Short mmCIF file of C-alpha atoms in Angstrom, two decimals:
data_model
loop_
_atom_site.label_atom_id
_atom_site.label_comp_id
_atom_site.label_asym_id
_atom_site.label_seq_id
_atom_site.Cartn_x
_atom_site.Cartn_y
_atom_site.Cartn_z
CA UNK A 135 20.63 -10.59 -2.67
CA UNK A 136 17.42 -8.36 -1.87
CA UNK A 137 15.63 -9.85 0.79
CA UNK A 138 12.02 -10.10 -0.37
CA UNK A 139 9.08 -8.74 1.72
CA UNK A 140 6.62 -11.69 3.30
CA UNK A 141 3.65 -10.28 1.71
CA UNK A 142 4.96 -11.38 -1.49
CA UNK A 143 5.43 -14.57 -0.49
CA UNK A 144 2.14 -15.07 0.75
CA UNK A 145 -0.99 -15.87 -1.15
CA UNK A 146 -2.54 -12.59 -2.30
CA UNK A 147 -5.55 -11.20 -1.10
CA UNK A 148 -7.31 -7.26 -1.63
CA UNK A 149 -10.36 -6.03 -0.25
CA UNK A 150 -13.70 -5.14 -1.99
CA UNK A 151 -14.89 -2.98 -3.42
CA UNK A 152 -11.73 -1.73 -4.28
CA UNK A 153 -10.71 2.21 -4.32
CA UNK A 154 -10.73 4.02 -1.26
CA UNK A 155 -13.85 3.82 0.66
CA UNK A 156 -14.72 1.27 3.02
CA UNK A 157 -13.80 -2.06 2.89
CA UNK A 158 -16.93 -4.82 3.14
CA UNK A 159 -15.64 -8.33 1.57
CA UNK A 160 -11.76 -9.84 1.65
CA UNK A 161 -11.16 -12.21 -1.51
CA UNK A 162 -8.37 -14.42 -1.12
CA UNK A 163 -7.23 -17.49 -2.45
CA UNK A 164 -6.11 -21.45 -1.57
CA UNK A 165 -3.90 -23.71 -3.44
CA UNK A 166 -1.05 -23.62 -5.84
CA UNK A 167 2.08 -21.16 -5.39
CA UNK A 168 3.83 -20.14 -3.16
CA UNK A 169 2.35 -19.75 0.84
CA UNK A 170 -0.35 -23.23 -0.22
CA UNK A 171 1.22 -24.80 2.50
CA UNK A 172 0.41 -28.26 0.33
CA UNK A 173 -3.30 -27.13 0.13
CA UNK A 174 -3.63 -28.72 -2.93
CA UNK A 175 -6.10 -27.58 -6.01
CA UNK A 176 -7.21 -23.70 -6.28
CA UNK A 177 -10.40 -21.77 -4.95
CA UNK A 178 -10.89 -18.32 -4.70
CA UNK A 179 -12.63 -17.26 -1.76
CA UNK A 180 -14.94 -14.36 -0.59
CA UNK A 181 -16.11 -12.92 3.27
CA UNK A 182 -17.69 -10.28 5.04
CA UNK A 183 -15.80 -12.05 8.29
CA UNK A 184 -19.67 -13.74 8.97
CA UNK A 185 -20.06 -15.57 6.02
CA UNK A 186 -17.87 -17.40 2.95
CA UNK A 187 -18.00 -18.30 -0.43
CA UNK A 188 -15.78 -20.43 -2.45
CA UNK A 189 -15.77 -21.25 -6.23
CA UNK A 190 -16.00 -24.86 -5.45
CA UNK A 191 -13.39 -25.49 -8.54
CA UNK A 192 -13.04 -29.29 -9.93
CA UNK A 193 -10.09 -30.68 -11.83
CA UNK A 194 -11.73 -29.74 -15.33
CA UNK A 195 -13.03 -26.16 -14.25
CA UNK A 196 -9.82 -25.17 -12.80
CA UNK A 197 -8.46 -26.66 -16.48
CA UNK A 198 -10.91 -24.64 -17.97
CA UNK A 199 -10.18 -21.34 -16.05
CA UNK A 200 -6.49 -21.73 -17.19
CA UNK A 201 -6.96 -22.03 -20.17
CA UNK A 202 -9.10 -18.85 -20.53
CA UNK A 203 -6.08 -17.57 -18.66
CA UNK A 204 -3.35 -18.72 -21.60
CA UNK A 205 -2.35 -21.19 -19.18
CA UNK A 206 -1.69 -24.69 -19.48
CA UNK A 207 -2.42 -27.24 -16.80
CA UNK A 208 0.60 -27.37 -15.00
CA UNK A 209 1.29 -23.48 -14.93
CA UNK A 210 0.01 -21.95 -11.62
CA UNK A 211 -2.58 -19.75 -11.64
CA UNK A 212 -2.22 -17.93 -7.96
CA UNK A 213 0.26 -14.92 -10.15
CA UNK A 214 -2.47 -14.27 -12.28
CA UNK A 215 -4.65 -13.39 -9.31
CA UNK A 216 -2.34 -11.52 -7.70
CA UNK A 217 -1.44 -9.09 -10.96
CA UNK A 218 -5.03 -8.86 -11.07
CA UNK A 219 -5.39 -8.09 -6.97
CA UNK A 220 -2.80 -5.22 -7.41
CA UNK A 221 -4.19 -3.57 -10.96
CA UNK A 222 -7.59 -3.97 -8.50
CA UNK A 223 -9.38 -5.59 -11.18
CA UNK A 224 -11.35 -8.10 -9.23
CA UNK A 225 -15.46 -7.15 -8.40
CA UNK A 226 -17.77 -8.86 -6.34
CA UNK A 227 -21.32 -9.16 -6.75
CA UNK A 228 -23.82 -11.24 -4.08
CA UNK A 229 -26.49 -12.29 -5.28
CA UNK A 230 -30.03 -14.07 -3.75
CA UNK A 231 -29.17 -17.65 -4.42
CA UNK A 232 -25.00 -17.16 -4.54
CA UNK A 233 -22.50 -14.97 -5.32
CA UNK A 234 -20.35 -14.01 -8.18
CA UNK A 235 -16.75 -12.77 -9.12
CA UNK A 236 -15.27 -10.89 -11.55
CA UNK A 237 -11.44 -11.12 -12.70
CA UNK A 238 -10.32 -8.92 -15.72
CA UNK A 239 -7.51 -9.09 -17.50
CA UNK A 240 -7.11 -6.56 -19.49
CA UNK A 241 -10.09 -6.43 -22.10
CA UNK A 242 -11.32 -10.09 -20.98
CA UNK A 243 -13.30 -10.86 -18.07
CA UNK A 244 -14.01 -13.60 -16.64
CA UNK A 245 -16.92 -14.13 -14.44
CA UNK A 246 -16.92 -16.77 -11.59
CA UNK A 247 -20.12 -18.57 -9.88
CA UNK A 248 -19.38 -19.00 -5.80
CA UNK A 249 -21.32 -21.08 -3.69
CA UNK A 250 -21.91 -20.57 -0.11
CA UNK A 251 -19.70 -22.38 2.19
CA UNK A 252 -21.48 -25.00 4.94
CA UNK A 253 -21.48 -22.94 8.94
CA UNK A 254 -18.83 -25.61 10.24
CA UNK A 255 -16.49 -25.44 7.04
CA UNK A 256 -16.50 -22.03 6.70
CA UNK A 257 -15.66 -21.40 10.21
CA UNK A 258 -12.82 -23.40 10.32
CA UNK A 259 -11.79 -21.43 7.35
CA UNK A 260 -12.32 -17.81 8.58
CA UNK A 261 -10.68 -19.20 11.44
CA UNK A 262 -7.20 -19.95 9.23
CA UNK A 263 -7.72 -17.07 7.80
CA UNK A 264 -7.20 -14.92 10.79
CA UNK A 265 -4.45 -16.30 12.39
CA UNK A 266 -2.64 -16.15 9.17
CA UNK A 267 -3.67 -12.86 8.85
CA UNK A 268 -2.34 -11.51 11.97
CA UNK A 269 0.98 -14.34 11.25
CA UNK A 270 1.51 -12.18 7.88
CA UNK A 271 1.40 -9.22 9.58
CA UNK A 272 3.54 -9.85 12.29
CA UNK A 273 6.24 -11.12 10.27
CA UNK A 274 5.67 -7.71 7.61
CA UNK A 275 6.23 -5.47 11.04
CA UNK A 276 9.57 -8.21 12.16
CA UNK A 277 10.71 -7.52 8.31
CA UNK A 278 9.79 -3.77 8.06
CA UNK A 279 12.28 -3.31 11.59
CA UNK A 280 14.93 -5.16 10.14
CA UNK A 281 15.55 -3.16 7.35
CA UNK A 282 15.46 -0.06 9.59
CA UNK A 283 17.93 -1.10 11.40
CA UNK A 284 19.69 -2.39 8.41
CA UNK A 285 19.95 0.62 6.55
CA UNK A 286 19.55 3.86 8.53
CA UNK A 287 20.25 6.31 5.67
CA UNK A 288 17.46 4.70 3.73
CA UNK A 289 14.95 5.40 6.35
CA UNK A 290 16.17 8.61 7.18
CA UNK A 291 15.30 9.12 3.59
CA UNK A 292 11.86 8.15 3.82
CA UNK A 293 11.15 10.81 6.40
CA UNK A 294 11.32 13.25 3.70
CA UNK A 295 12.78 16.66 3.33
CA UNK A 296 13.26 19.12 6.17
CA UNK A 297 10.08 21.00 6.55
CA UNK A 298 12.18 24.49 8.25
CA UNK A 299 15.50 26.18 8.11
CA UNK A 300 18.30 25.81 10.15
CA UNK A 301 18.48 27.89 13.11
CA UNK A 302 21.14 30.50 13.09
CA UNK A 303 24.49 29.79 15.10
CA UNK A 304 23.63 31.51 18.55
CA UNK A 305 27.53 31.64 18.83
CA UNK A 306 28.70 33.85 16.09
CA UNK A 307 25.56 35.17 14.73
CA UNK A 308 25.73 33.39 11.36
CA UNK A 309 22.56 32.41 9.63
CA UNK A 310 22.53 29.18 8.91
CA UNK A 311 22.79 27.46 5.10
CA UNK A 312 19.52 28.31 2.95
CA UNK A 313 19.60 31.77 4.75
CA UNK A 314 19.16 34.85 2.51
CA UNK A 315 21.46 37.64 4.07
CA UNK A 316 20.30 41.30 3.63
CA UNK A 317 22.00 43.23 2.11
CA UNK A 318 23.44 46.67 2.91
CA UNK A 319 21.03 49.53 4.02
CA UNK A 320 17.90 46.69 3.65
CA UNK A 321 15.02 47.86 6.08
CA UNK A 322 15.32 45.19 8.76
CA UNK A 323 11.37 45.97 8.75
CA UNK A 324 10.37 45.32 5.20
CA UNK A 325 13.38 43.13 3.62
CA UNK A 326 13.55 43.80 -0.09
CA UNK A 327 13.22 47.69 0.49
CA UNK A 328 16.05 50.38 1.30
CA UNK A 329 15.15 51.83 4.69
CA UNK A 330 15.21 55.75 4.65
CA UNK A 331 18.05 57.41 5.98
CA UNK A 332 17.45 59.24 9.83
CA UNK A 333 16.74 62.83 10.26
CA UNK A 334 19.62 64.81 10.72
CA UNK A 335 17.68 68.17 11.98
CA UNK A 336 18.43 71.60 11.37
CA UNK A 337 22.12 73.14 11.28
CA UNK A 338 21.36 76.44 12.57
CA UNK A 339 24.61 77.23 11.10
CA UNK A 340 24.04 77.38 7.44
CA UNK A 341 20.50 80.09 8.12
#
């Protein structure tokens, strides 16, 4: 069986905006799946690490929301915002009175009203949200050093090809493999060219 990394079993999360500037918001969600921890319910949640937001879904809007989804009620929705976390397909956009998110789907998207979460809720919230944070990546670091030691040849793999040759064998003068050799009467100087035979002088003899 292929042990499966934590992150996977964790409720996703990705940073915004997405792409590969600075990060400014983490969107995450709460409820259904796997890693609720018997949360209950669904909300999908925005910060800046000061501030939250939350969607603030009821029984019917959730019902709604799957629905637009091609879900029924008792199909959980947490995949569908994970697929859309990896294909980075979720936006965020704050506005003066609230907030707003946007999850696509492939030509559908589906734009979501947040509301600002109370100073005492939402710190107890960002507050969960680090420590599980820092649990998920301590157990991703625990996971990542098992399978190391698990399967050496794998990670020497992942170091990638040598980057220079072989050094010769000091011993008997052999180049090592992935050597060229040079071949007879080569210029040691300029290797691809004949080198030009030595002066022999004059023979006195034949004047």
């Amino acid at each position: 069986m292929v042990p499966v990394p934590p992150s996977l079993l964790s409720p996703p999360l990705c940073t915004l905006p997405p792409g590969p500037g600075p990060a400014r918001f983490v969107c995450y969600c709460e409820g259904e799946g796997a890693g609720a921890k018997g949360q209950g319910g669904f909300n999908l949640y925005v910060t800046d690490a000061a501030e939250l937001w939350s969607t603030c879904f009821t029984p019917e809007s959730l019902a709604a929301l799957k629905a637009r989804f091609g879900l029924n009620a008792a199909e959980d929705i947490t995949r569908r915002f994970r697929a859309a976390c990896e294909q980075q397909a979720v936006a965020f956009t704050l506005q003066e009175d609230g907030a707003s998110l946007t999850v696509s789907r492939g030509p559908l998207a589906l734009d979501l009203n947040l509301s600002k979460v109370p100073g005492p809720e939402a710190a107890t919230r960002l507050q969960a949200l680090t420590l599980g944070l820092a649990e998920r990546v301590c157990n991703l670091e625990r996971w990542l050093t098992e399978e190391t030691a698990a399967s050496p040849r794998k990670s020497a793999r992942l170091v990638g090809p040598q980057q220079f040759l072989p050094d010769p064998d000091p011993q008997r003068g052999i180049p090592g493999p992935g050597v060229r050799r040079r071949c007879p009467g080569e210029s040691l100087i300029n290797p691809g060219f004949k080198s030009k035979k030595p002066a022999s002088g004059v023979d006195f003899d034949d004047l």
